[in-house]
PDB file of C-alpha atoms in Angstrom:
ATOM      1  CA  THR K1169      -4.177 -38.463  51.567  1.00  0.00           C
ATOM      2  CA  ILE K1170      -5.113 -41.860  50.239  1.00  0.00           C
ATOM      3  CA  GLN K1171      -8.727 -40.639  50.008  1.00  0.00           C
ATOM      4  CA  GLY K1172      -7.600 -37.700  47.856  1.00  0.00           C
ATOM      5  CA  VAL K1173      -5.586 -39.911  45.523  1.00  0.00           C
ATOM      6  CA  ARG K1174      -8.546 -42.294  45.326  1.00  0.00           C
ATOM      7  CA  LEU K1175     -10.844 -39.429  44.302  1.00  0.00           C
ATOM      8  CA  ARG K1176      -8.370 -38.357  41.605  1.00  0.00           C
ATOM      9  CA  ALA K1177      -8.271 -41.913  40.280  1.00  0.00           C
ATOM     10  CA  ILE K1178     -12.073 -42.145  40.328  1.00  0.00           C
ATOM     11  CA  SER K1179     -12.472 -38.823  38.501  1.00  0.00           C
ATOM     12  CA  ALA K1180      -9.921 -39.746  35.829  1.00  0.00           C
ATOM     13  CA  THR K1181     -11.566 -43.148  35.349  1.00  0.00           C
ATOM     14  CA  PHE K1182     -15.030 -41.610  34.994  1.00  0.00           C
ATOM     15  CA  LEU K1183     -13.948 -38.916  32.539  1.00  0.00           C
ATOM     16  CA  THR K1184     -11.896 -41.143  30.259  1.00  0.00           C
ATOM     17  CA  SER K1185     -14.175 -44.188  30.230  1.00  0.00           C
ATOM     18  CA  GLY K1186     -17.660 -42.652  30.517  1.00  0.00           C
ATOM     19  CA  MET K1187     -18.760 -45.567  32.688  1.00  0.00           C
ATOM     20  CA  ARG K1188     -21.743 -45.571  35.025  1.00  0.00           C
ATOM     21  CA  VAL K1189     -21.218 -45.323  38.780  1.00  0.00           C
ATOM     22  CA  SER K1190     -22.512 -48.894  39.182  1.00  0.00           C
ATOM     23  CA  GLU K1191     -19.907 -50.051  36.669  1.00  0.00           C
ATOM     24  CA  LEU K1192     -17.108 -48.191  38.403  1.00  0.00           C
ATOM     25  CA  VAL K1193     -17.801 -49.697  41.834  1.00  0.00           C
ATOM     26  CA  SER K1194     -17.912 -53.161  40.258  1.00  0.00           C
ATOM     27  CA  LEU K1195     -14.272 -52.854  39.124  1.00  0.00           C
ATOM     28  CA  ASN K1196     -11.797 -55.304  40.634  1.00  0.00           C
ATOM     29  CA  ARG K1197      -8.030 -55.092  40.578  1.00  0.00           C
ATOM     30  CA  ASN K1198      -7.866 -57.969  38.119  1.00  0.00           C
ATOM     31  CA  SER K1199     -10.577 -56.326  35.971  1.00  0.00           C
ATOM     32  CA  VAL K1200      -8.077 -53.730  34.748  1.00  0.00           C
ATOM     33  CA  ASP K1201      -5.438 -54.518  32.136  1.00  0.00           C
ATOM     34  CA  PHE K1202      -2.852 -51.836  32.897  1.00  0.00           C
ATOM     35  CA  GLU K1203      -0.819 -52.673  29.791  1.00  0.00           C
ATOM     36  CA  ASP K1204      -3.763 -52.705  27.389  1.00  0.00           C
ATOM     37  CA  LYS K1205      -5.407 -49.736  29.189  1.00  0.00           C
ATOM     38  CA  SER K1206      -8.782 -51.432  29.286  1.00  0.00           C
ATOM     39  CA  ALA K1207     -11.136 -52.912  31.877  1.00  0.00           C
ATOM     40  CA  TRP K1208     -14.106 -55.238  32.081  1.00  0.00           C
ATOM     41  CA  VAL K1209     -17.164 -53.950  33.924  1.00  0.00           C
ATOM     42  CA  ILE K1210     -20.642 -55.234  34.712  1.00  0.00           C
ATOM     43  CA  GLY K1211     -22.952 -52.851  32.870  1.00  0.00           C
ATOM     44  CA  LYS K1212     -26.668 -52.176  32.768  1.00  0.00           C
ATOM     45  CA  GLY K1213     -28.785 -55.312  32.679  1.00  0.00           C
ATOM     46  CA  ASN K1214     -25.912 -57.264  34.269  1.00  0.00           C
ATOM     47  CA  LYS K1215     -24.086 -57.271  30.925  1.00  0.00           C
ATOM     48  CA  LYS K1216     -20.321 -57.503  30.840  1.00  0.00           C
ATOM     49  CA  ARG K1217     -18.540 -55.003  28.591  1.00  0.00           C
ATOM     50  CA  MET K1218     -15.094 -53.605  27.984  1.00  0.00           C
ATOM     51  CA  VAL K1219     -14.203 -49.963  28.604  1.00  0.00           C
ATOM     52  CA  LEU K1220     -11.064 -48.160  27.485  1.00  0.00           C
ATOM     53  CA  LEU K1221      -8.899 -45.984  29.706  1.00  0.00           C
ATOM     54  CA  THR K1222      -6.132 -43.462  29.091  1.00  0.00           C
ATOM     55  CA  ASP K1223      -2.604 -43.101  30.460  1.00  0.00           C
ATOM     56  CA  TRP K1224      -3.966 -40.400  32.781  1.00  0.00           C
ATOM     57  CA  ALA K1225      -6.534 -42.748  34.378  1.00  0.00           C
ATOM     58  CA  ILE K1226      -4.099 -45.677  34.517  1.00  0.00           C
ATOM     59  CA  TRP K1227      -1.439 -43.536  36.224  1.00  0.00           C
ATOM     60  CA  TRP K1228      -3.787 -42.341  38.979  1.00  0.00           C
ATOM     61  CA  ALA K1229      -5.148 -45.853  39.546  1.00  0.00           C
ATOM     62  CA  GLN K1230      -1.587 -47.121  39.998  1.00  0.00           C
ATOM     63  CA  GLN K1231      -0.753 -44.290  42.417  1.00  0.00           C
ATOM     64  CA  TYR K1232      -3.787 -45.243  44.464  1.00  0.00           C
ATOM     65  CA  LEU K1233      -2.964 -48.962  44.497  1.00  0.00           C
ATOM     66  CA  ASN K1234       0.624 -48.201  45.520  1.00  0.00           C
ATOM     67  CA  LEU K1235      -0.694 -46.519  48.684  1.00  0.00           C
ATOM     68  CA  ARG K1236      -2.916 -49.424  49.685  1.00  0.00           C
ATOM     69  CA  LYS K1237      -1.783 -52.048  52.192  1.00  0.00           C
ATOM     70  CA  ASP K1238      -4.849 -54.300  51.983  1.00  0.00           C
ATOM     71  CA  GLU K1239      -5.546 -57.293  49.748  1.00  0.00           C
ATOM     72  CA  HIS K1240      -9.194 -56.532  48.957  1.00  0.00           C
ATOM     73  CA  GLU K1241     -10.110 -57.495  45.390  1.00  0.00           C
ATOM     74  CA  ALA K1242     -12.073 -54.271  44.672  1.00  0.00           C
ATOM     75  CA  LEU K1243     -10.257 -51.515  42.817  1.00  0.00           C
ATOM     76  CA  PHE K1244     -11.866 -48.774  44.944  1.00  0.00           C
ATOM     77  CA  VAL K1245     -12.453 -49.398  48.658  1.00  0.00           C
ATOM     78  CA  THR K1246     -13.246 -47.467  51.835  1.00  0.00           C
ATOM     79  CA  HIS K1247     -10.519 -46.070  54.101  1.00  0.00           C
ATOM     80  CA  GLN K1248     -12.308 -45.130  57.292  1.00  0.00           C
ATOM     81  CA  GLN K1249     -10.322 -45.563  60.484  1.00  0.00           C
ATOM     82  CA  GLY K1250     -11.817 -48.091  62.851  1.00  0.00           C
ATOM     83  CA  TYR K1251     -13.969 -49.742  60.167  1.00  0.00           C
ATOM     84  CA  PRO K1252     -13.268 -52.749  57.954  1.00  0.00           C
ATOM     85  CA  ILE K1253     -12.194 -52.143  54.356  1.00  0.00           C
ATOM     86  CA  VAL K1254     -15.065 -52.781  51.955  1.00  0.00           C
ATOM     87  CA  ARG K1255     -15.891 -52.025  48.334  1.00  0.00           C
ATOM     88  CA  LEU K1256     -17.082 -48.456  47.715  1.00  0.00           C
ATOM     89  CA  SER K1257     -20.813 -48.019  47.129  1.00  0.00           C
ATOM     90  CA  PRO K1258     -22.329 -45.519  44.667  1.00  0.00           C
ATOM     91  CA  ASP K1259     -23.264 -43.259  47.613  1.00  0.00           C
ATOM     92  CA  ASP K1260     -19.656 -43.320  48.846  1.00  0.00           C
ATOM     93  CA  ILE K1261     -18.689 -41.733  45.521  1.00  0.00           C
ATOM     94  CA  ARG K1262     -21.592 -39.297  45.304  1.00  0.00           C
ATOM     95  CA  ARG K1263     -20.910 -37.698  48.708  1.00  0.00           C
ATOM     96  CA  PRO K1264     -17.438 -36.209  48.028  1.00  0.00           C
ATOM     97  CA  LEU K1265     -18.567 -35.071  44.584  1.00  0.00           C
ATOM     98  CA  ARG K1266     -21.486 -33.190  46.152  1.00  0.00           C
ATOM     99  CA  ARG K1267     -19.070 -31.461  48.532  1.00  0.00           C
ATOM    100  CA  ILE K1268     -16.817 -30.401  45.666  1.00  0.00           C
ATOM    101  CA  GLY K1269     -19.827 -29.263  43.655  1.00  0.00           C
ATOM    102  CA  ARG K1270     -21.035 -27.040  46.486  1.00  0.00           C
ATOM    103  CA  LYS K1271     -17.615 -25.384  46.702  1.00  0.00           C
ATOM    104  CA  LEU K1272     -17.582 -24.789  42.938  1.00  0.00           C
ATOM    105  CA  GLY K1273     -21.217 -23.708  42.785  1.00  0.00           C
ATOM    106  CA  VAL K1274     -22.149 -26.475  40.327  1.00  0.00           C
ATOM    107  CA  LYS K1275     -23.999 -29.762  40.428  1.00  0.00           C
ATOM    108  CA  LEU K1276     -21.368 -32.503  40.342  1.00  0.00           C
ATOM    109  CA  THR K1277     -22.405 -36.149  40.226  1.00  0.00           C
ATOM    110  CA  PRO K1278     -21.067 -39.360  38.672  1.00  0.00           C
ATOM    111  CA  HIS K1279     -23.547 -38.796  35.856  1.00  0.00           C
ATOM    112  CA  THR K1280     -22.055 -35.337  35.261  1.00  0.00           C
ATOM    113  CA  TYR K1281     -18.764 -37.083  34.524  1.00  0.00           C
ATOM    114  CA  ARG K1282     -20.511 -39.551  32.221  1.00  0.00           C
ATOM    115  CA  ARG K1283     -22.301 -36.867  30.221  1.00  0.00           C
ATOM    116  CA  THR K1284     -19.108 -34.812  30.011  1.00  0.00           C
ATOM    117  CA  SER K1285     -17.176 -37.809  28.718  1.00  0.00           C
ATOM    118  CA  GLY K1286     -19.779 -38.606  26.046  1.00  0.00           C
ATOM    119  CA  SER K1287     -20.143 -34.982  24.950  1.00  0.00           C
ATOM    120  CA  ASN K1288     -16.383 -34.459  24.805  1.00  0.00           C
ATOM    121  CA  LEU K1289     -15.891 -37.566  22.665  1.00  0.00           C
ATOM    122  CA  TYR K1290     -18.642 -36.502  20.257  1.00  0.00           C
ATOM    123  CA  GLU K1291     -17.359 -32.941  19.914  1.00  0.00           C
ATOM    124  CA  ASN K1292     -13.865 -34.152  19.074  1.00  0.00           C
ATOM    125  CA  ALA K1293     -14.525 -37.377  17.139  1.00  0.00           C
ATOM    126  CA  GLU K1294     -17.986 -36.500  15.711  1.00  0.00           C
ATOM    127  CA  ASP K1295     -18.740 -40.231  15.557  1.00  0.00           C
ATOM    128  CA  LEU K1296     -22.105 -41.128  17.083  1.00  0.00           C
ATOM    129  CA  LYS K1297     -21.422 -44.866  16.859  1.00  0.00           C
ATOM    130  CA  ALA K1298     -18.168 -44.442  18.780  1.00  0.00           C
ATOM    131  CA  VAL K1299     -20.033 -42.560  21.526  1.00  0.00           C
ATOM    132  CA  GLN K1300     -22.611 -45.351  21.714  1.00  0.00           C
ATOM    133  CA  VAL K1301     -19.903 -47.978  22.241  1.00  0.00           C
ATOM    134  CA  HIS K1302     -18.035 -45.694  24.641  1.00  0.00           C
ATOM    135  CA  LEU K1303     -21.095 -45.278  26.870  1.00  0.00           C
ATOM    136  CA  GLY K1304     -22.376 -48.843  26.508  1.00  0.00           C
ATOM    137  CA  HIS K1305     -25.781 -48.018  25.045  1.00  0.00           C
ATOM    138  CA  SER K1306     -27.705 -50.820  23.368  1.00  0.00           C
ATOM    139  CA  ASP K1307     -29.771 -48.321  21.342  1.00  0.00           C
ATOM    140  CA  ILE K1308     -28.058 -45.497  19.451  1.00  0.00           C
ATOM    141  CA  LYS K1309     -31.211 -43.368  19.852  1.00  0.00           C
ATOM    142  CA  VAL K1310     -30.516 -43.189  23.585  1.00  0.00           C
ATOM    143  CA  THR K1311     -27.036 -41.875  22.810  1.00  0.00           C
ATOM    144  CA  GLU K1312     -28.384 -39.234  20.458  1.00  0.00           C
ATOM    145  CA  ARG K1313     -31.177 -38.118  22.778  1.00  0.00           C
ATOM    146  CA  HIS K1314     -29.385 -37.946  26.103  1.00  0.00           C
ATOM    147  CA  TYR K1315     -25.653 -37.707  25.651  1.00  0.00           C
ATOM    148  CA  VAL K1316     -24.795 -35.975  22.398  1.00  0.00           C
ATOM    149  CA  HIS K1317     -24.550 -32.209  22.849  1.00  0.00           C
ATOM    150  CA  THR K1318     -23.021 -30.238  19.996  1.00  0.00           C
ATOM    151  CA  GLY K1319     -22.335 -27.495  22.531  1.00  0.00           C
ATOM    152  CA  TYR K1320     -21.855 -23.794  22.184  1.00  0.00           C
ATOM    153  CA  ARG K1321     -18.178 -24.172  21.354  1.00  0.00           C
ATOM    154  CA  LYS K1322     -19.107 -25.477  17.903  1.00  0.00           C
ATOM    155  CA  MET K1323     -22.313 -23.476  17.639  1.00  0.00           C
ATOM    156  CA  LYS K1324     -20.402 -20.209  18.055  1.00  0.00           C
ATOM    157  CA  GLU K1325     -18.450 -20.969  14.894  1.00  0.00           C
ATOM    158  CA  ILE K1326     -21.538 -21.565  12.748  1.00  0.00           C
ATOM    159  CA  PRO K1327     -23.012 -18.030  12.421  1.00  0.00           C
ATOM    160  CA  GLU K1328     -19.692 -16.442  11.458  1.00  0.00           C
ATOM    161  CA  LYS K1329     -18.916 -19.127   8.883  1.00  0.00           C
ATOM    162  CA  HIS K1330     -22.304 -19.937   7.411  1.00  0.00           C
ATOM    163  CA  MET K1331     -25.005 -17.404   8.357  1.00  0.00           C
ATOM    164  CA  HIS K1332     -24.344 -14.656   5.810  1.00  0.00           C
ATOM    165  CA  TYR K1333     -27.103 -12.697   4.084  1.00  0.00           C
ATOM    166  CA  GLY K1334     -25.127 -10.163   2.042  1.00  0.00           C
ATOM    167  CA  SER K1335     -24.916  -7.524   4.783  1.00  0.00           C
ATOM    168  CA  ASN K1336     -22.103  -4.982   4.657  1.00  0.00           C
ATOM    169  CA  LEU K1337     -22.861  -3.346   8.008  1.00  0.00           C
ATOM    170  CA  GLU K1338     -19.879  -4.198  10.202  1.00  0.00           C
ATOM    171  CA  ASP K1339     -20.442  -6.379  13.278  1.00  0.00           C
ATOM    172  CA  ILE K1340     -24.190  -5.850  13.367  1.00  0.00           C
ATOM    173  CA  GLY K1341     -25.717  -7.323  16.512  1.00  0.00           C
ATOM    174  CA  THR K1342     -22.464  -7.056  18.432  1.00  0.00           C
ATOM    175  CA  GLN K1343     -20.985  -3.652  17.765  1.00  0.00           C
ATOM    176  CA  ALA K1344     -22.999  -1.114  15.819  1.00  0.00           C
ATOM    177  CA  VAL K1345     -20.796   0.699  13.337  1.00  0.00           C
ATOM    178  CA  LEU K1346     -22.705   3.441  11.523  1.00  0.00           C
ATOM    179  CA  ARG K1347     -21.162   4.852   8.382  1.00  0.00           C
ATOM    180  CA  TRP K1348     -22.839   8.063   7.354  1.00  0.00           C
ATOM    181  CA  ALA K1349     -22.747   9.638   3.895  1.00  0.00           C
ATOM    182  CA  LYS K1350     -23.730  13.205   3.028  1.00  0.00           C
ATOM    183  CA  GLU K1351     -25.104  12.244  -0.347  1.00  0.00           C
ATOM    184  CA  HIS K1352     -26.553   8.922  -1.387  1.00  0.00           C
ATOM    185  CA  ASP K1353     -29.191   7.370  -3.593  1.00  0.00           C
ATOM    186  CA  GLN K1354     -29.448   4.012  -1.815  1.00  0.00           C
ATOM    187  CA  CYS K1355     -28.911   2.361   1.572  1.00  0.00           C
ATOM    188  CA  LEU K1356     -25.222   1.789   2.241  1.00  0.00           C
ATOM    189  CA  ASN K1357     -26.005  -1.534   3.936  1.00  0.00           C
ATOM    190  CA  CYS K1358     -28.672  -3.396   1.957  1.00  0.00           C
ATOM    191  CA  GLY K1359     -28.691  -1.335  -1.249  1.00  0.00           C
ATOM    192  CA  THR K1360     -32.390  -0.547  -1.252  1.00  0.00           C
ATOM    193  CA  LYS K1361     -33.472   2.639  -3.061  1.00  0.00           C
ATOM    194  CA  GLU K1362     -36.657   3.202  -1.104  1.00  0.00           C
ATOM    195  CA  ILE K1363     -37.600   6.796  -0.346  1.00  0.00           C
ATOM    196  CA  ARG K1364     -37.969   6.467   3.413  1.00  0.00           C
ATOM    197  CA  HIS K1365     -34.575   6.788   5.129  1.00  0.00           C
ATOM    198  CA  ALA K1366     -34.007   6.962   8.863  1.00  0.00           C
ATOM    199  CA  GLY K1367     -30.635   8.676   8.554  1.00  0.00           C
ATOM    200  CA  LYS K1368     -28.147   9.636   5.899  1.00  0.00           C
ATOM    201  CA  GLY K1369     -26.848   6.505   4.316  1.00  0.00           C
ATOM    202  CA  TYR K1370     -29.258   3.935   5.768  1.00  0.00           C
ATOM    203  CA  CYS K1371     -32.818   2.770   5.219  1.00  0.00           C
ATOM    204  CA  TYR K1372     -35.119   2.520   8.192  1.00  0.00           C
ATOM    205  CA  ASN K1373     -34.650  -1.256   8.777  1.00  0.00           C
ATOM    206  CA  CYS K1374     -30.860  -1.185   8.681  1.00  0.00           C
ATOM    207  CA  TYR K1375     -30.704   1.882  10.890  1.00  0.00           C
ATOM    208  CA  MET K1376     -32.996   0.322  13.524  1.00  0.00           C
ATOM    209  CA  ASN K1377     -30.984  -2.918  13.463  1.00  0.00           C
ATOM    210  CA  ALA K1378     -27.862  -0.939  14.255  1.00  0.00           C
ATOM    211  CA  VAL K1379     -29.575   1.157  16.945  1.00  0.00           C
ATOM    212  CA  ASN K1380     -30.972  -1.962  18.647  1.00  0.00           C
ATOM    213  CA  ALA K1381     -27.539  -3.570  18.516  1.00  0.00           C
ATOM    214  CA  GLN K1382     -26.078  -0.514  20.216  1.00  0.00           C
ATOM    215  CA  LYS K1383     -28.742  -0.678  22.933  1.00  0.00           C
ATOM    216  CA  ARG K1384     -27.965  -4.342  23.591  1.00  0.00           C
ATOM    217  CA  LEU K1385     -24.306  -3.474  23.815  1.00  0.00           C
ATOM    218  CA  GLU K1386     -24.909  -0.706  26.354  1.00  0.00           C
ATOM    219  CA  LYS K1387     -27.299  -2.866  28.370  1.00  0.00           C
ATOM    220  CA  SER K1388     -24.723  -5.638  28.672  1.00  0.00           C
ATOM    221  CA  GLY K1389     -22.258  -3.141  30.110  1.00  0.00           C
ATOM    222  CA  GLU K1390     -19.676  -3.762  27.405  1.00  0.00           C
ATOM    223  CA  THR K1391     -17.683  -0.930  25.857  1.00  0.00           C
ATOM    224  CA  GLU K1392     -16.495  -0.503  22.334  1.00  0.00           C
ATOM    225  CA  THR K1393     -12.772  -0.658  21.635  1.00  0.00           C
TER     226      THR K1393
END
């Protein structure tokens, strides 16, 4: 349907440009340079700024315009039978997103798109200034506070690469692997020669770390392979 193609075009425009919902509804047909893949929008504080689009967003916008028979200047308009064609309002965009969000079990709003766009740009470009320009913030502190999220994708890589403390116990905290020795004079994991040992091969602290890791593993319902 033309409404479905319109929603695809809106989603692609949001995700690639990071614009606000008020900026998106202000777009006119002649605001978009389809060759340059850019557009002029009226931003916060009634300031005019340029946003950049991708081939993906441009393609969907063109598909939508090809289906339209009206001459309205707005890029995104209503298509309700029996009613005049008018420019979409922010609420006209929020409503279908709420419906999709309920089906997916997530909160989906125009601002969700905006935050996703800013976070995705930062994770891939790692350039805070670029994110500030992308989102149209006058103060870079706003960008850093509200829109830059390193995210767990990068955070997951940090412990394995950088958080090493000389431990030789395999996969501690995820999969407890206990290596026992019949005779020893020090802990097989940390090397301590203290007298108190919890089991053959390990001092009390290392043994308990491994036992607790095993308990977490069993509690999560995972199985060792």
